[in-house]
Amino acid sequence: MAERPTRERLRAAHGRTIPDVIGPDLRVLFCGINPGLYSGATGLHFARPGNRFWPALHRGGFTPRLLDPTEQWELLDYGLGITNLVGRATARADELTDAELRAGGEALVRNVTRHRPRWLAVVGVTAYRTAFGRPRARIGRQEEQVGGAGLWVLPNPSGLNAHYSVITLAEEFRALRTAV
């Protein structure tokens, strides 16, 4: 388990980027909105305690056990990866501009085209709507593809998203897992 960052480290993480967890032959590339300050400080995706990505991933059937963010590179063994729409860490996703999200969507298309995962799963419907100009998009499978990959939109697993519990998030992840 990663050491909890100090307040100073969290403040210093603003604007930092963290590397993608990506490789060849991925079944699913998960795409977050952007790293939070906790992730920026630790260099780990979905690292903040209270973020429900890792429990939803496990409960949704993608991993045989609950992984800790420090084990993120093990995802490649399961044919899974992680990237972000916008690379810079912020305290909240609403600090991002629409222009940043749209530019992130364009970069994501290039990334998916280059790495060729079978599925792209964007976690965060509001960010997806803005990044891809799909104002009516809903959670679930999308009709279009991105860079040749099937496209699925999942709810944002942040603890700030009160519309979904770990259980209901896991149900959405499981629906994707079934389709994969």
CSV table of C-alpha atoms in Angstrom, one decimal:
chain,number,residue,atom,x,y,z
A,1,MET,CA,0.0,0.0,0.0
A,2,ALA,CA,1.3,3.5,-0.9
A,3,GLU,CA,2.3,5.9,1.8
A,4,ARG,CA,-0.3,8.7,2.4
A,5,PRO,CA,1.0,11.9,0.8
A,6,THR,CA,1.4,14.9,3.0
A,7,ARG,CA,-0.6,18.1,2.4
A,8,GLU,CA,2.5,19.7,0.9
A,9,ARG,CA,2.9,16.7,-1.5
A,10,LEU,CA,-0.7,17.0,-2.5
A,11,ARG,CA,-0.4,20.7,-3.2
A,12,ALA,CA,2.8,20.1,-5.2
A,13,ALA,CA,1.0,17.4,-7.3
A,14,HIS,CA,-1.2,20.0,-9.0
A,15,GLY,CA,-0.5,19.7,-12.7
A,16,ARG,CA,1.6,16.5,-12.5
A,17,THR,CA,1.0,13.7,-14.9
A,18,ILE,CA,1.3,10.0,-14.3
A,19,PRO,CA,2.3,7.3,-16.8
A,20,ASP,CA,-0.3,5.2,-18.6
A,21,VAL,CA,-0.6,1.6,-17.7
A,22,ILE,CA,-0.8,0.3,-21.3
A,23,GLY,CA,0.6,-2.5,-23.4
A,24,PRO,CA,-0.2,-4.7,-26.4
A,25,ASP,CA,-3.2,-6.9,-26.7
A,26,LEU,CA,-5.4,-5.2,-24.1
A,27,ARG,CA,-9.0,-6.5,-23.8
A,28,VAL,CA,-10.0,-3.2,-22.1
A,29,LEU,CA,-8.3,0.2,-21.8
A,30,PHE,CA,-10.0,2.1,-19.0
A,31,CYS,CA,-9.8,5.9,-19.4
A,32,GLY,CA,-10.2,8.1,-16.4
A,33,ILE,CA,-11.1,11.8,-16.6
A,34,ASN,CA,-7.8,13.0,-15.1
A,35,PRO,CA,-5.6,12.2,-12.1
A,36,GLY,CA,-6.7,13.6,-8.8
A,37,LEU,CA,-4.0,15.2,-6.6
A,38,TYR,CA,-3.7,12.0,-4.5
A,39,SER,CA,-2.9,10.1,-7.7
A,40,GLY,CA,-0.6,12.9,-8.9
A,41,ALA,CA,1.3,12.7,-5.6
A,42,THR,CA,1.6,8.9,-5.6
A,43,GLY,CA,2.0,8.4,-9.3
A,44,LEU,CA,-0.8,5.8,-9.1
A,45,HIS,CA,-4.1,5.7,-11.0
A,46,PHE,CA,-7.3,5.9,-8.9
A,47,ALA,CA,-5.1,6.0,-5.8
A,48,ARG,CA,-7.2,8.1,-3.4
A,49,PRO,CA,-8.8,6.1,-0.6
A,50,GLY,CA,-12.5,6.2,-1.2
A,51,ASN,CA,-12.1,5.9,-5.0
A,52,ARG,CA,-14.2,2.9,-6.0
A,53,PHE,CA,-12.4,2.0,-9.2
A,54,TRP,CA,-10.4,-0.9,-7.8
A,55,PRO,CA,-13.3,-2.5,-5.8
A,56,ALA,CA,-15.7,-2.1,-8.8
A,57,LEU,CA,-13.1,-3.6,-11.1
A,58,HIS,CA,-12.8,-6.7,-8.9
A,59,ARG,CA,-16.5,-7.0,-8.1
A,60,GLY,CA,-17.2,-6.6,-11.8
A,61,GLY,CA,-15.2,-9.7,-12.5
A,62,PHE,CA,-12.1,-8.2,-14.1
A,63,THR,CA,-9.6,-9.3,-11.5
A,64,PRO,CA,-9.6,-12.4,-9.3
A,65,ARG,CA,-8.8,-10.3,-6.2
A,66,LEU,CA,-9.0,-6.7,-5.1
A,67,LEU,CA,-5.9,-5.0,-6.3
A,68,ASP,CA,-4.3,-2.1,-4.5
A,69,PRO,CA,-3.3,0.9,-6.7
A,70,THR,CA,0.4,0.0,-6.0
A,71,GLU,CA,-0.3,-3.1,-8.1
A,72,GLN,CA,-1.6,-1.3,-11.1
A,73,TRP,CA,0.9,-2.8,-13.5
A,74,GLU,CA,-0.6,-6.3,-12.7
A,75,LEU,CA,-3.5,-5.1,-14.8
A,76,LEU,CA,-1.5,-5.9,-17.9
A,77,ASP,CA,-1.5,-9.6,-16.9
A,78,TYR,CA,-5.3,-9.5,-17.1
A,79,GLY,CA,-5.4,-7.7,-20.5
A,80,LEU,CA,-6.4,-4.4,-18.9
A,81,GLY,CA,-4.9,-0.9,-19.0
A,82,ILE,CA,-5.5,2.7,-17.7
A,83,THR,CA,-5.1,6.1,-19.3
A,84,ASN,CA,-6.7,9.5,-18.8
A,85,LEU,CA,-8.5,12.0,-21.0
A,86,VAL,CA,-6.5,14.8,-19.5
A,87,GLY,CA,-3.0,14.1,-18.1
A,88,ARG,CA,-2.7,16.9,-15.5
A,89,ALA,CA,-3.7,16.3,-11.9
A,90,THR,CA,-6.3,18.5,-10.3
A,91,ALA,CA,-8.2,18.6,-7.0
A,92,ARG,CA,-11.5,18.1,-8.9
A,93,ALA,CA,-12.4,17.2,-12.5
A,94,ASP,CA,-14.5,20.4,-12.8
A,95,GLU,CA,-11.2,22.3,-12.9
A,96,LEU,CA,-10.7,21.1,-16.4
A,97,THR,CA,-11.9,23.2,-19.3
A,98,ASP,CA,-14.1,21.9,-22.2
A,99,ALA,CA,-11.2,22.6,-24.5
A,100,GLU,CA,-8.9,20.4,-22.5
A,101,LEU,CA,-11.5,17.6,-22.5
A,102,ARG,CA,-12.0,17.9,-26.3
A,103,ALA,CA,-8.2,17.9,-26.9
A,104,GLY,CA,-8.0,14.9,-24.6
A,105,GLY,CA,-10.6,13.1,-26.6
A,106,GLU,CA,-8.6,13.7,-29.8
A,107,ALA,CA,-5.4,12.4,-28.1
A,108,LEU,CA,-7.3,9.4,-26.8
A,109,VAL,CA,-8.4,8.4,-30.3
A,110,ARG,CA,-4.7,8.5,-31.4
A,111,ASN,CA,-3.7,6.5,-28.3
A,112,VAL,CA,-6.4,3.8,-28.9
A,113,THR,CA,-5.5,3.7,-32.7
A,114,ARG,CA,-1.8,3.1,-31.8
A,115,HIS,CA,-2.3,0.5,-29.0
A,116,ARG,CA,-5.4,-1.2,-30.4
A,117,PRO,CA,-7.3,-2.4,-27.3
A,118,ARG,CA,-10.5,-4.4,-28.1
A,119,TRP,CA,-12.6,-2.1,-25.9
A,120,LEU,CA,-12.2,1.4,-24.5
A,121,ALA,CA,-14.1,2.1,-21.3
A,122,VAL,CA,-14.4,5.8,-20.4
A,123,VAL,CA,-15.2,6.3,-16.7
A,124,GLY,CA,-17.2,9.5,-16.4
A,125,VAL,CA,-20.2,10.1,-18.6
A,126,THR,CA,-20.1,13.9,-18.3
A,127,ALA,CA,-16.5,14.1,-19.3
A,128,TYR,CA,-17.1,11.7,-22.2
A,129,ARG,CA,-20.0,13.9,-23.4
A,130,THR,CA,-17.8,16.9,-23.6
A,131,ALA,CA,-14.7,15.2,-24.9
A,132,PHE,CA,-16.5,13.5,-27.8
A,133,GLY,CA,-19.4,16.0,-28.4
A,134,ARG,CA,-22.1,13.5,-27.4
A,135,PRO,CA,-24.4,15.5,-25.1
A,136,ARG,CA,-27.0,12.8,-24.9
A,137,ALA,CA,-24.6,9.8,-24.2
A,138,ARG,CA,-25.6,7.5,-21.4
A,139,ILE,CA,-23.8,4.9,-19.3
A,140,GLY,CA,-23.2,1.6,-21.2
A,141,ARG,CA,-22.3,0.5,-24.7
A,142,GLN,CA,-22.0,3.2,-27.3
A,143,GLU,CA,-22.9,2.7,-31.0
A,144,GLU,CA,-19.7,4.2,-32.3
A,145,GLN,CA,-16.2,2.9,-32.0
A,146,VAL,CA,-13.0,4.8,-31.1
A,147,GLY,CA,-9.9,4.0,-33.1
A,148,GLY,CA,-11.3,0.6,-34.0
A,149,ALA,CA,-12.2,-0.3,-30.3
A,150,GLY,CA,-15.6,-1.0,-29.0
A,151,LEU,CA,-16.7,1.9,-26.7
A,152,TRP,CA,-18.3,1.7,-23.3
A,153,VAL,CA,-19.1,4.5,-20.9
A,154,LEU,CA,-19.0,3.8,-17.1
A,155,PRO,CA,-19.9,6.0,-14.2
A,156,ASN,CA,-17.2,8.0,-12.5
A,157,PRO,CA,-15.8,5.9,-9.6
A,158,SER,CA,-14.8,8.9,-7.5
A,159,GLY,CA,-16.1,8.9,-4.0
A,160,LEU,CA,-17.6,12.3,-5.0
A,161,ASN,CA,-20.1,10.6,-7.3
A,162,ALA,CA,-22.9,10.0,-4.9
A,163,HIS,CA,-25.2,8.6,-7.6
A,164,TYR,CA,-23.4,5.2,-7.5
A,165,SER,CA,-22.4,2.9,-4.7
A,166,VAL,CA,-19.6,0.3,-5.0
A,167,ILE,CA,-22.3,-2.3,-5.6
A,168,THR,CA,-24.1,-0.3,-8.4
A,169,LEU,CA,-20.7,0.6,-9.9
A,170,ALA,CA,-19.7,-3.1,-9.9
A,171,GLU,CA,-22.9,-3.9,-11.8
A,172,GLU,CA,-21.9,-1.5,-14.5
A,173,PHE,CA,-18.4,-2.9,-14.7
A,174,ARG,CA,-19.9,-6.4,-14.8
A,175,ALA,CA,-22.1,-5.5,-17.8
A,176,LEU,CA,-18.9,-4.4,-19.6
A,177,ARG,CA,-17.1,-7.6,-18.5
A,178,THR,CA,-20.0,-9.7,-19.9
A,179,ALA,CA,-19.7,-7.9,-23.2
A,180,VAL,CA,-15.9,-8.3,-23.4
